[in-house]
Amino acid sequence: MFGIAIHAGAGSLPRAEMSRERELEYRAGLARALDAGYSVLEGGGSSLDAVTRAVVVLEDDPLFNAGRGSVFTADGRNELDAAIMDGRTLKAGAVCGVTHVRNPVELARAVMDRSPYVMLYGAGAEEFALENGFALVPRGYFHTAERWRQLERIRAGEDGLSAFTISHVGTVGAVALDTGGALAAATSTGGMTGKRYNRIGDSPIIGAGTYADDRGCAVSATGHGEMFIRAAVAHDICARMRHGGRTLAEAVSEVVHGELPAIHGEGGVIAIDARGGIEMEFNSQGMFRAGISAGGKARIAIYRDD
Ligand code: ASP
């Protein structure tokens, strides 16, 4: 058995924010990333390689709020966060506040594989990237006209718009189970549109936005990061399976529809367990998501009912 699920953000879905054409672009972007991760698993590759690959494809796609398409901070910068975790060994790597790294998930992976640390921040993370042969990109690489317009609209206080309007979100993540029975999770983001500079969300925090443990499940989250940190969402879901005897579906539902709404935490998660069960659950209006199990048919969805 093997399988993979990905997400690319959750939020509210005002009609005017999503043309049919645009929706098809999102679906195609999700399909490309899912295929990339799936082919790693199909070829006998590890879940760590599969989630890295899928997230790199999403980071390189300017549609999504990670890597190239990252949102802007209130003062017009791009600050990127990412994390990865190996469910077999509980090894993890994370970077936050990086401004020159094209694929932060690969740097997070290098922190896990090539350093004694779990998380590196800002300039230190970028120095580590240089030492490890990563080519850095100029800040302008992350400057997309569309994200800039979104920042301007939010700054102007446009009606009905928030950092969680779906076209403004797009944090990405992947969870996978490989043929060897190992789980992995990865998450990458530009954070929340208009965030204060140096603000760090849940995505790179192990246990909040990202967690994997072969004895439970692998989880990647997206949503209002502050609440996801406070609820330790990814670890809580895993712990409910390990210690509380919950199924994956029960654990995910209790956290996404119970713990999070109790503190006004909007968003969702993707999760996979050691049997290949996949859950993609959210309490917002929509979540960009896709999943596929070995030999099965890919499911690609945005709205609740598709
Ligand atoms: N969770 C991300 C953060 O708070 C944002 C998102 O998922 O939309 O940085």
PDB file of C-alpha atoms and ligand atoms in Angstrom:
ATOM      1  CA  MET A   1       0.000   0.000   0.000  1.00  0.00           C
ATOM      2  CA  PHE A   2       1.107   3.585  -0.609  1.00  0.00           C
ATOM      3  CA  GLY A   3      -0.578   6.925  -1.027  1.00  0.00           C
ATOM      4  CA  ILE A   4      -0.146  10.665  -1.030  1.00  0.00           C
ATOM      5  CA  ALA A   5      -2.282  13.728  -0.322  1.00  0.00           C
ATOM      6  CA  ILE A   6      -1.485  17.387  -0.889  1.00  0.00           C
ATOM      7  CA  HIS A   7      -3.071  20.711  -0.003  1.00  0.00           C
ATOM      8  CA  ALA A   8      -2.589  24.228  -1.230  1.00  0.00           C
ATOM      9  CA  GLY A   9      -4.430  26.362   1.286  1.00  0.00           C
ATOM     10  CA  ALA A  10      -7.854  26.793   2.866  1.00  0.00           C
ATOM     11  CA  GLY A  11     -10.102  29.823   3.207  1.00  0.00           C
ATOM     12  CA  SER A  12     -13.310  31.579   2.265  1.00  0.00           C
ATOM     13  CA  LEU A  13     -14.514  31.513  -1.324  1.00  0.00           C
ATOM     14  CA  PRO A  14     -16.137  34.732  -2.528  1.00  0.00           C
ATOM     15  CA  ARG A  15     -17.455  34.005  -6.045  1.00  0.00           C
ATOM     16  CA  ALA A  16     -15.796  37.036  -7.570  1.00  0.00           C
ATOM     17  CA  GLU A  17     -12.404  35.715  -6.487  1.00  0.00           C
ATOM     18  CA  MET A  18     -12.531  32.571  -8.599  1.00  0.00           C
ATOM     19  CA  SER A  19     -13.223  32.488 -12.333  1.00  0.00           C
ATOM     20  CA  ARG A  20     -13.770  29.139 -14.047  1.00  0.00           C
ATOM     21  CA  GLU A  21     -10.473  29.617 -15.873  1.00  0.00           C
ATOM     22  CA  ARG A  22      -8.671  30.282 -12.643  1.00  0.00           C
ATOM     23  CA  GLU A  23     -10.237  27.266 -10.996  1.00  0.00           C
ATOM     24  CA  LEU A  24      -8.971  25.046 -13.815  1.00  0.00           C
ATOM     25  CA  GLU A  25      -5.469  26.447 -13.329  1.00  0.00           C
ATOM     26  CA  TYR A  26      -5.615  25.559  -9.637  1.00  0.00           C
ATOM     27  CA  ARG A  27      -6.815  22.055 -10.397  1.00  0.00           C
ATOM     28  CA  ALA A  28      -4.062  21.574 -12.990  1.00  0.00           C
ATOM     29  CA  GLY A  29      -1.434  22.806 -10.519  1.00  0.00           C
ATOM     30  CA  LEU A  30      -2.667  20.373  -7.887  1.00  0.00           C
ATOM     31  CA  ALA A  31      -2.669  17.522 -10.417  1.00  0.00           C
ATOM     32  CA  ARG A  32       0.942  18.237 -11.432  1.00  0.00           C
ATOM     33  CA  ALA A  33       2.155  18.146  -7.833  1.00  0.00           C
ATOM     34  CA  LEU A  34       0.147  15.046  -6.958  1.00  0.00           C
ATOM     35  CA  ASP A  35       1.505  13.210 -10.026  1.00  0.00           C
ATOM     36  CA  ALA A  36       5.059  14.206  -9.153  1.00  0.00           C
ATOM     37  CA  GLY A  37       4.759  12.817  -5.620  1.00  0.00           C
ATOM     38  CA  TYR A  38       2.847   9.743  -6.729  1.00  0.00           C
ATOM     39  CA  SER A  39       5.440   8.756  -9.315  1.00  0.00           C
ATOM     40  CA  VAL A  40       8.147   8.810  -6.631  1.00  0.00           C
ATOM     41  CA  LEU A  41       6.106   6.344  -4.546  1.00  0.00           C
ATOM     42  CA  GLU A  42       5.156   4.219  -7.546  1.00  0.00           C
ATOM     43  CA  GLY A  43       8.840   3.856  -8.369  1.00  0.00           C
ATOM     44  CA  GLY A  44       9.501   2.529  -4.859  1.00  0.00           C
ATOM     45  CA  GLY A  45      10.818   5.869  -3.562  1.00  0.00           C
ATOM     46  CA  SER A  46      10.456   7.018   0.031  1.00  0.00           C
ATOM     47  CA  SER A  47       7.595   9.033   1.459  1.00  0.00           C
ATOM     48  CA  LEU A  48      10.160  11.708   2.366  1.00  0.00           C
ATOM     49  CA  ASP A  49      11.201  12.014  -1.283  1.00  0.00           C
ATOM     50  CA  ALA A  50       7.561  12.012  -2.400  1.00  0.00           C
ATOM     51  CA  VAL A  51       6.472  14.855  -0.101  1.00  0.00           C
ATOM     52  CA  THR A  52       9.607  16.849  -0.945  1.00  0.00           C
ATOM     53  CA  ARG A  53       8.968  16.452  -4.671  1.00  0.00           C
ATOM     54  CA  ALA A  54       5.274  17.356  -4.472  1.00  0.00           C
ATOM     55  CA  VAL A  55       5.998  20.439  -2.356  1.00  0.00           C
ATOM     56  CA  VAL A  56       8.810  21.592  -4.667  1.00  0.00           C
ATOM     57  CA  VAL A  57       6.371  21.494  -7.613  1.00  0.00           C
ATOM     58  CA  LEU A  58       3.874  23.582  -5.612  1.00  0.00           C
ATOM     59  CA  GLU A  59       6.614  25.996  -4.472  1.00  0.00           C
ATOM     60  CA  ASP A  60       7.650  26.580  -8.082  1.00  0.00           C
ATOM     61  CA  ASP A  61       4.058  27.316  -9.151  1.00  0.00           C
ATOM     62  CA  PRO A  62       3.307  31.050  -8.750  1.00  0.00           C
ATOM     63  CA  LEU A  63      -0.371  30.228  -8.072  1.00  0.00           C
ATOM     64  CA  PHE A  64       0.390  28.965  -4.596  1.00  0.00           C
ATOM     65  CA  ASN A  65       1.547  30.773  -1.481  1.00  0.00           C
ATOM     66  CA  ALA A  66       4.906  29.073  -1.070  1.00  0.00           C
ATOM     67  CA  GLY A  67       8.221  29.540  -2.833  1.00  0.00           C
ATOM     68  CA  ARG A  68       7.677  31.614  -5.983  1.00  0.00           C
ATOM     69  CA  GLY A  69       4.064  32.688  -5.275  1.00  0.00           C
ATOM     70  CA  SER A  70       4.590  33.675  -1.654  1.00  0.00           C
ATOM     71  CA  VAL A  71       2.441  36.453  -0.212  1.00  0.00           C
ATOM     72  CA  PHE A  72       3.846  39.762   1.038  1.00  0.00           C
ATOM     73  CA  THR A  73       4.320  40.959   4.581  1.00  0.00           C
ATOM     74  CA  ALA A  74       2.651  44.240   5.560  1.00  0.00           C
ATOM     75  CA  ASP A  75       5.841  46.089   4.644  1.00  0.00           C
ATOM     76  CA  GLY A  76       6.213  44.390   1.281  1.00  0.00           C
ATOM     77  CA  ARG A  77       8.682  41.565   1.884  1.00  0.00           C
ATOM     78  CA  ASN A  78       8.493  37.833   1.256  1.00  0.00           C
ATOM     79  CA  GLU A  79       9.456  35.689   4.233  1.00  0.00           C
ATOM     80  CA  LEU A  80       9.179  31.950   3.742  1.00  0.00           C
ATOM     81  CA  ASP A  81       8.754  29.063   6.196  1.00  0.00           C
ATOM     82  CA  ALA A  82       8.898  25.281   5.656  1.00  0.00           C
ATOM     83  CA  ALA A  83       9.176  22.013   7.550  1.00  0.00           C
ATOM     84  CA  ILE A  84       9.512  18.303   6.907  1.00  0.00           C
ATOM     85  CA  MET A  85       9.238  15.273   9.190  1.00  0.00           C
ATOM     86  CA  ASP A  86      10.119  11.601   8.919  1.00  0.00           C
ATOM     87  CA  GLY A  87       7.530   9.407  10.650  1.00  0.00           C
ATOM     88  CA  ARG A  88       9.875   6.456  10.945  1.00  0.00           C
ATOM     89  CA  THR A  89      12.637   8.159  12.962  1.00  0.00           C
ATOM     90  CA  LEU A  90      10.810  11.283  14.214  1.00  0.00           C
ATOM     91  CA  LYS A  91      13.590  13.313  12.627  1.00  0.00           C
ATOM     92  CA  ALA A  92      12.490  16.750  11.510  1.00  0.00           C
ATOM     93  CA  GLY A  93      13.866  19.841   9.809  1.00  0.00           C
ATOM     94  CA  ALA A  94      12.488  23.356   9.468  1.00  0.00           C
ATOM     95  CA  VAL A  95      13.446  26.815   8.258  1.00  0.00           C
ATOM     96  CA  CYS A  96      11.671  30.083   8.830  1.00  0.00           C
ATOM     97  CA  GLY A  97      11.948  33.694   7.769  1.00  0.00           C
ATOM     98  CA  VAL A  98      14.073  32.892   4.720  1.00  0.00           C
ATOM     99  CA  THR A  99      14.122  35.442   1.921  1.00  0.00           C
ATOM    100  CA  HIS A 100      16.488  34.008  -0.715  1.00  0.00           C
ATOM    101  CA  VAL A 101      15.760  30.290  -0.826  1.00  0.00           C
ATOM    102  CA  ARG A 102      13.901  29.132  -3.915  1.00  0.00           C
ATOM    103  CA  ASN A 103      12.676  25.868  -2.402  1.00  0.00           C
ATOM    104  CA  PRO A 104      12.477  26.162   1.383  1.00  0.00           C
ATOM    105  CA  VAL A 105      11.261  22.562   1.748  1.00  0.00           C
ATOM    106  CA  GLU A 106      14.575  21.328   0.330  1.00  0.00           C
ATOM    107  CA  LEU A 107      16.444  23.464   2.829  1.00  0.00           C
ATOM    108  CA  ALA A 108      14.272  22.082   5.649  1.00  0.00           C
ATOM    109  CA  ARG A 109      15.195  18.624   4.409  1.00  0.00           C
ATOM    110  CA  ALA A 110      18.886  19.542   4.492  1.00  0.00           C
ATOM    111  CA  VAL A 111      18.521  20.823   8.071  1.00  0.00           C
ATOM    112  CA  MET A 112      17.041  17.439   8.973  1.00  0.00           C
ATOM    113  CA  ASP A 113      19.584  15.353   7.056  1.00  0.00           C
ATOM    114  CA  ARG A 114      22.782  17.378   7.427  1.00  0.00           C
ATOM    115  CA  SER A 115      22.625  19.269  10.705  1.00  0.00           C
ATOM    116  CA  PRO A 116      22.163  18.424  14.377  1.00  0.00           C
ATOM    117  CA  TYR A 117      19.307  20.952  14.547  1.00  0.00           C
ATOM    118  CA  VAL A 118      15.584  20.944  13.872  1.00  0.00           C
ATOM    119  CA  MET A 119      14.981  24.590  12.991  1.00  0.00           C
ATOM    120  CA  LEU A 120      17.117  27.348  11.505  1.00  0.00           C
ATOM    121  CA  TYR A 121      15.975  30.932  11.159  1.00  0.00           C
ATOM    122  CA  GLY A 122      16.643  33.831   8.759  1.00  0.00           C
ATOM    123  CA  ALA A 123      20.249  34.723   7.949  1.00  0.00           C
ATOM    124  CA  GLY A 124      21.567  31.614   9.704  1.00  0.00           C
ATOM    125  CA  ALA A 125      19.333  29.407   7.604  1.00  0.00           C
ATOM    126  CA  GLU A 126      20.573  31.111   4.457  1.00  0.00           C
ATOM    127  CA  GLU A 127      24.219  30.781   5.467  1.00  0.00           C
ATOM    128  CA  PHE A 128      23.525  27.071   6.021  1.00  0.00           C
ATOM    129  CA  ALA A 129      21.948  26.955   2.543  1.00  0.00           C
ATOM    130  CA  LEU A 130      25.101  28.446   0.992  1.00  0.00           C
ATOM    131  CA  GLU A 131      27.355  26.039   2.885  1.00  0.00           C
ATOM    132  CA  ASN A 132      25.269  23.165   1.578  1.00  0.00           C
ATOM    133  CA  GLY A 133      25.427  24.155  -2.058  1.00  0.00           C
ATOM    134  CA  PHE A 134      22.005  25.751  -2.431  1.00  0.00           C
ATOM    135  CA  ALA A 135      21.866  28.485  -5.074  1.00  0.00           C
ATOM    136  CA  LEU A 136      20.149  31.490  -3.526  1.00  0.00           C
ATOM    137  CA  VAL A 137      17.747  33.639  -5.545  1.00  0.00           C
ATOM    138  CA  PRO A 138      17.389  37.432  -5.355  1.00  0.00           C
ATOM    139  CA  ARG A 139      14.371  38.750  -3.419  1.00  0.00           C
ATOM    140  CA  GLY A 140      12.766  39.801  -6.696  1.00  0.00           C
ATOM    141  CA  TYR A 141      12.264  36.128  -7.593  1.00  0.00           C
ATOM    142  CA  PHE A 142       9.342  36.054  -5.136  1.00  0.00           C
ATOM    143  CA  HIS A 143       7.797  39.321  -6.305  1.00  0.00           C
ATOM    144  CA  THR A 144       4.694  38.461  -8.340  1.00  0.00           C
ATOM    145  CA  ALA A 145       2.366  41.211  -9.553  1.00  0.00           C
ATOM    146  CA  GLU A 146      -0.712  39.351  -8.397  1.00  0.00           C
ATOM    147  CA  ARG A 147       0.446  38.942  -4.796  1.00  0.00           C
ATOM    148  CA  TRP A 148       1.446  42.603  -4.733  1.00  0.00           C
ATOM    149  CA  ARG A 149      -2.054  43.611  -5.867  1.00  0.00           C
ATOM    150  CA  GLN A 150      -3.520  41.449  -3.107  1.00  0.00           C
ATOM    151  CA  LEU A 151      -1.421  43.232  -0.521  1.00  0.00           C
ATOM    152  CA  GLU A 152      -2.602  46.575  -1.881  1.00  0.00           C
ATOM    153  CA  ARG A 153      -6.232  45.464  -1.724  1.00  0.00           C
ATOM    154  CA  ILE A 154      -5.854  44.348   1.864  1.00  0.00           C
ATOM    155  CA  ARG A 155      -4.004  47.547   2.770  1.00  0.00           C
ATOM    156  CA  ALA A 156      -6.864  49.524   1.216  1.00  0.00           C
ATOM    157  CA  GLY A 157      -9.275  47.657   3.511  1.00  0.00           C
ATOM    158  CA  GLU A 158     -11.358  46.405   0.574  1.00  0.00           C
ATOM    159  CA  ASP A 159     -14.719  45.074   1.693  1.00  0.00           C
ATOM    160  CA  GLY A 160     -15.088  41.369   2.251  1.00  0.00           C
ATOM    161  CA  LEU A 161     -11.384  40.695   1.825  1.00  0.00           C
ATOM    162  CA  SER A 162      -9.177  39.150   4.437  1.00  0.00           C
ATOM    163  CA  ALA A 163      -5.924  37.282   4.506  1.00  0.00           C
ATOM    164  CA  PHE A 164      -8.137  34.164   4.280  1.00  0.00           C
ATOM    165  CA  THR A 165      -9.930  34.953   1.058  1.00  0.00           C
ATOM    166  CA  ILE A 166      -9.091  31.840  -0.871  1.00  0.00           C
ATOM    167  CA  SER A 167      -7.125  33.494  -3.649  1.00  0.00           C
ATOM    168  CA  HIS A 168      -4.923  35.081  -0.976  1.00  0.00           C
ATOM    169  CA  VAL A 169      -3.998  31.831   0.725  1.00  0.00           C
ATOM    170  CA  GLY A 170      -2.226  28.846  -0.767  1.00  0.00           C
ATOM    171  CA  THR A 171       0.138  27.443   1.833  1.00  0.00           C
ATOM    172  CA  VAL A 172       1.154  24.047   0.479  1.00  0.00           C
ATOM    173  CA  GLY A 173       1.795  20.667   2.028  1.00  0.00           C
ATOM    174  CA  ALA A 174       2.014  16.954   1.412  1.00  0.00           C
ATOM    175  CA  VAL A 175       1.710  13.752   3.413  1.00  0.00           C
ATOM    176  CA  ALA A 176       2.640  10.305   2.147  1.00  0.00           C
ATOM    177  CA  LEU A 177       2.951   6.621   2.970  1.00  0.00           C
ATOM    178  CA  ASP A 178       5.539   4.620   1.021  1.00  0.00           C
ATOM    179  CA  THR A 179       5.699   0.949   0.110  1.00  0.00           C
ATOM    180  CA  GLY A 180       8.053   0.376   3.061  1.00  0.00           C
ATOM    181  CA  GLY A 181       5.325   1.579   5.467  1.00  0.00           C
ATOM    182  CA  ALA A 182       7.009   4.892   6.353  1.00  0.00           C
ATOM    183  CA  LEU A 183       5.058   8.127   6.755  1.00  0.00           C
ATOM    184  CA  ALA A 184       6.261  11.672   6.027  1.00  0.00           C
ATOM    185  CA  ALA A 185       4.822  15.187   6.092  1.00  0.00           C
ATOM    186  CA  ALA A 186       6.003  18.504   4.656  1.00  0.00           C
ATOM    187  CA  THR A 187       4.587  22.038   4.627  1.00  0.00           C
ATOM    188  CA  SER A 188       5.786  25.251   2.957  1.00  0.00           C
ATOM    189  CA  THR A 189       4.384  28.783   3.028  1.00  0.00           C
ATOM    190  CA  GLY A 190       4.849  32.477   2.539  1.00  0.00           C
ATOM    191  CA  GLY A 191       2.655  32.875   5.633  1.00  0.00           C
ATOM    192  CA  MET A 192      -0.352  35.167   5.870  1.00  0.00           C
ATOM    193  CA  THR A 193      -0.852  38.090   3.474  1.00  0.00           C
ATOM    194  CA  GLY A 194      -0.028  41.345   5.234  1.00  0.00           C
ATOM    195  CA  LYS A 195       1.600  39.624   8.227  1.00  0.00           C
ATOM    196  CA  ARG A 196       3.933  41.649  10.401  1.00  0.00           C
ATOM    197  CA  TYR A 197       7.549  41.133   9.360  1.00  0.00           C
ATOM    198  CA  ASN A 198       9.337  38.317  11.198  1.00  0.00           C
ATOM    199  CA  ARG A 199       6.019  36.757  12.187  1.00  0.00           C
ATOM    200  CA  ILE A 200       6.262  32.963  12.079  1.00  0.00           C
ATOM    201  CA  GLY A 201       3.173  30.793  11.646  1.00  0.00           C
ATOM    202  CA  ASP A 202       2.404  27.155  12.314  1.00  0.00           C
ATOM    203  CA  SER A 203       3.764  25.652   9.092  1.00  0.00           C
ATOM    204  CA  PRO A 204       7.411  25.277  10.198  1.00  0.00           C
ATOM    205  CA  ILE A 205       6.526  24.456  13.810  1.00  0.00           C
ATOM    206  CA  ILE A 206       6.858  20.716  14.352  1.00  0.00           C
ATOM    207  CA  GLY A 207       3.649  19.529  16.006  1.00  0.00           C
ATOM    208  CA  ALA A 208       1.607  22.551  14.911  1.00  0.00           C
ATOM    209  CA  GLY A 209       1.496  22.679  11.103  1.00  0.00           C
ATOM    210  CA  THR A 210       3.582  19.596  10.395  1.00  0.00           C
ATOM    211  CA  TYR A 211       3.987  16.218  12.104  1.00  0.00           C
ATOM    212  CA  ALA A 212       4.616  12.579  11.206  1.00  0.00           C
ATOM    213  CA  ASP A 213       4.847   9.463  13.356  1.00  0.00           C
ATOM    214  CA  ASP A 214       4.528   5.961  11.895  1.00  0.00           C
ATOM    215  CA  ARG A 215       2.681   4.938  15.073  1.00  0.00           C
ATOM    216  CA  GLY A 216      -0.087   7.425  14.272  1.00  0.00           C
ATOM    217  CA  CYS A 217      -0.242   9.433  11.088  1.00  0.00           C
ATOM    218  CA  ALA A 218       1.351  12.215   9.035  1.00  0.00           C
ATOM    219  CA  VAL A 219      -0.316  15.636   9.033  1.00  0.00           C
ATOM    220  CA  SER A 220       0.164  18.908   7.156  1.00  0.00           C
ATOM    221  CA  ALA A 221      -2.037  21.872   8.040  1.00  0.00           C
ATOM    222  CA  THR A 222      -3.174  25.138   6.537  1.00  0.00           C
ATOM    223  CA  GLY A 223      -5.133  27.977   8.082  1.00  0.00           C
ATOM    224  CA  HIS A 224      -4.845  30.703  10.691  1.00  0.00           C
ATOM    225  CA  GLY A 225      -1.407  29.760  12.012  1.00  0.00           C
ATOM    226  CA  GLU A 226      -1.654  31.317  15.450  1.00  0.00           C
ATOM    227  CA  MET A 227      -4.585  29.054  16.365  1.00  0.00           C
ATOM    228  CA  PHE A 228      -2.889  26.006  14.854  1.00  0.00           C
ATOM    229  CA  ILE A 229       0.136  26.642  17.072  1.00  0.00           C
ATOM    230  CA  ARG A 230      -2.040  27.112  20.168  1.00  0.00           C
ATOM    231  CA  ALA A 231      -3.922  23.866  19.480  1.00  0.00           C
ATOM    232  CA  ALA A 232      -0.752  21.951  18.484  1.00  0.00           C
ATOM    233  CA  VAL A 233      -2.938  20.648  15.682  1.00  0.00           C
ATOM    234  CA  ALA A 234      -0.718  18.178  13.828  1.00  0.00           C
ATOM    235  CA  HIS A 235       0.613  16.524  16.978  1.00  0.00           C
ATOM    236  CA  ASP A 236      -2.798  16.469  18.616  1.00  0.00           C
ATOM    237  CA  ILE A 237      -4.274  14.532  15.683  1.00  0.00           C
ATOM    238  CA  CYS A 238      -1.423  12.053  15.840  1.00  0.00           C
ATOM    239  CA  ALA A 239      -1.651  11.686  19.628  1.00  0.00           C
ATOM    240  CA  ARG A 240      -5.396  11.032  19.505  1.00  0.00           C
ATOM    241  CA  MET A 241      -4.629   8.009  17.320  1.00  0.00           C
ATOM    242  CA  ARG A 242      -1.664   6.770  19.335  1.00  0.00           C
ATOM    243  CA  HIS A 243      -2.982   7.270  22.830  1.00  0.00           C
ATOM    244  CA  GLY A 244      -6.712   7.742  22.411  1.00  0.00           C
ATOM    245  CA  GLY A 245      -7.470   4.840  20.096  1.00  0.00           C
ATOM    246  CA  ARG A 246      -9.145   7.095  17.555  1.00  0.00           C
ATOM    247  CA  THR A 247      -9.296   6.282  13.866  1.00  0.00           C
ATOM    248  CA  LEU A 248      -7.664   8.786  11.532  1.00  0.00           C
ATOM    249  CA  ALA A 249     -11.069  10.163  10.535  1.00  0.00           C
ATOM    250  CA  GLU A 250     -12.131  10.601  14.180  1.00  0.00           C
ATOM    251  CA  ALA A 251      -8.873  12.246  15.220  1.00  0.00           C
ATOM    252  CA  VAL A 252      -8.940  14.678  12.312  1.00  0.00           C
ATOM    253  CA  SER A 253     -12.600  15.537  12.809  1.00  0.00           C
ATOM    254  CA  GLU A 254     -12.252  16.139  16.561  1.00  0.00           C
ATOM    255  CA  VAL A 255      -9.444  18.625  16.006  1.00  0.00           C
ATOM    256  CA  VAL A 256     -10.663  20.362  12.837  1.00  0.00           C
ATOM    257  CA  HIS A 257     -14.311  20.600  13.915  1.00  0.00           C
ATOM    258  CA  GLY A 258     -13.834  20.687  17.701  1.00  0.00           C
ATOM    259  CA  GLU A 259     -10.558  22.035  19.052  1.00  0.00           C
ATOM    260  CA  LEU A 260      -9.980  24.608  16.306  1.00  0.00           C
ATOM    261  CA  PRO A 261     -13.425  26.225  16.133  1.00  0.00           C
ATOM    262  CA  ALA A 262     -13.361  26.461  19.944  1.00  0.00           C
ATOM    263  CA  ILE A 263     -10.581  29.027  19.580  1.00  0.00           C
ATOM    264  CA  HIS A 264     -11.862  30.470  16.273  1.00  0.00           C
ATOM    265  CA  GLY A 265      -9.190  28.664  14.264  1.00  0.00           C
ATOM    266  CA  GLU A 266     -10.104  28.528  10.589  1.00  0.00           C
ATOM    267  CA  GLY A 267      -8.460  26.095   8.170  1.00  0.00           C
ATOM    268  CA  GLY A 268      -7.882  22.426   7.541  1.00  0.00           C
ATOM    269  CA  VAL A 269      -5.475  19.508   7.344  1.00  0.00           C
ATOM    270  CA  ILE A 270      -4.490  16.608   5.160  1.00  0.00           C
ATOM    271  CA  ALA A 271      -3.490  13.394   6.907  1.00  0.00           C
ATOM    272  CA  ILE A 272      -2.527   9.829   6.048  1.00  0.00           C
ATOM    273  CA  ASP A 273      -2.120   6.806   8.325  1.00  0.00           C
ATOM    274  CA  ALA A 274       0.023   3.678   8.189  1.00  0.00           C
ATOM    275  CA  ARG A 275      -2.719   1.779   6.342  1.00  0.00           C
ATOM    276  CA  GLY A 276      -2.904   4.402   3.633  1.00  0.00           C
ATOM    277  CA  GLY A 277      -6.154   5.975   4.841  1.00  0.00           C
ATOM    278  CA  ILE A 278      -6.373   9.606   3.688  1.00  0.00           C
ATOM    279  CA  GLU A 279      -8.349  12.446   5.300  1.00  0.00           C
ATOM    280  CA  MET A 280      -8.642  15.973   3.849  1.00  0.00           C
ATOM    281  CA  GLU A 281     -10.827  17.953   6.251  1.00  0.00           C
ATOM    282  CA  PHE A 282     -11.414  21.686   6.810  1.00  0.00           C
ATOM    283  CA  ASN A 283     -13.724  24.047   8.653  1.00  0.00           C
ATOM    284  CA  SER A 284     -13.406  26.902   6.155  1.00  0.00           C
ATOM    285  CA  GLN A 285     -15.473  27.224   2.969  1.00  0.00           C
ATOM    286  CA  GLY A 286     -12.885  25.548   0.800  1.00  0.00           C
ATOM    287  CA  MET A 287      -9.490  23.891   0.712  1.00  0.00           C
ATOM    288  CA  PHE A 288      -7.334  23.203  -2.323  1.00  0.00           C
ATOM    289  CA  ARG A 289      -6.602  19.514  -1.962  1.00  0.00           C
ATOM    290  CA  ALA A 290      -5.836  16.283  -3.774  1.00  0.00           C
ATOM    291  CA  GLY A 291      -5.155  12.696  -2.842  1.00  0.00           C
ATOM    292  CA  ILE A 292      -4.512   9.314  -4.379  1.00  0.00           C
ATOM    293  CA  SER A 293      -3.930   5.812  -3.048  1.00  0.00           C
ATOM    294  CA  ALA A 294      -1.942   3.094  -4.821  1.00  0.00           C
ATOM    295  CA  GLY A 295      -3.650   2.077  -8.037  1.00  0.00           C
ATOM    296  CA  GLY A 296      -6.604   4.355  -7.314  1.00  0.00           C
ATOM    297  CA  LYS A 297      -8.050   7.411  -8.984  1.00  0.00           C
ATOM    298  CA  ALA A 298      -6.862  10.891  -8.024  1.00  0.00           C
ATOM    299  CA  ARG A 299      -9.334  13.089  -6.181  1.00  0.00           C
ATOM    300  CA  ILE A 300      -8.821  16.812  -6.763  1.00  0.00           C
ATOM    301  CA  ALA A 301     -11.132  19.209  -4.968  1.00  0.00           C
ATOM    302  CA  ILE A 302     -11.582  22.805  -3.839  1.00  0.00           C
ATOM    303  CA  TYR A 303     -15.132  23.195  -2.565  1.00  0.00           C
ATOM    304  CA  ARG A 304     -16.821  21.160   0.149  1.00  0.00           C
ATOM    305  CA  ASP A 305     -19.068  19.271  -2.221  1.00  0.00           C
ATOM    306  CA  ASP A 306     -16.693  18.445  -5.059  1.00  0.00           C
TER     307      ASP A 306
HETATM  308  N1  ASP B   1      -0.820  28.504   8.176  1.00  0.00           N
HETATM  309  C1  ASP B   1      -0.172  29.530   7.422  1.00  0.00           C
HETATM  310  C2  ASP B   1       0.414  30.530   8.378  1.00  0.00           C
HETATM  311  O1  ASP B   1      -0.227  30.875   9.343  1.00  0.00           O
HETATM  312  C3  ASP B   1      -1.067  30.264   6.480  1.00  0.00           C
HETATM  313  C4  ASP B   1      -2.027  29.424   5.686  1.00  0.00           C
HETATM  314  O2  ASP B   1      -2.026  28.220   5.799  1.00  0.00           O
HETATM  315  O3  ASP B   1      -2.812  30.005   4.904  1.00  0.00           O
HETATM  316  O4  ASP B   1       1.498  31.014   8.135  1.00  0.00           O
END
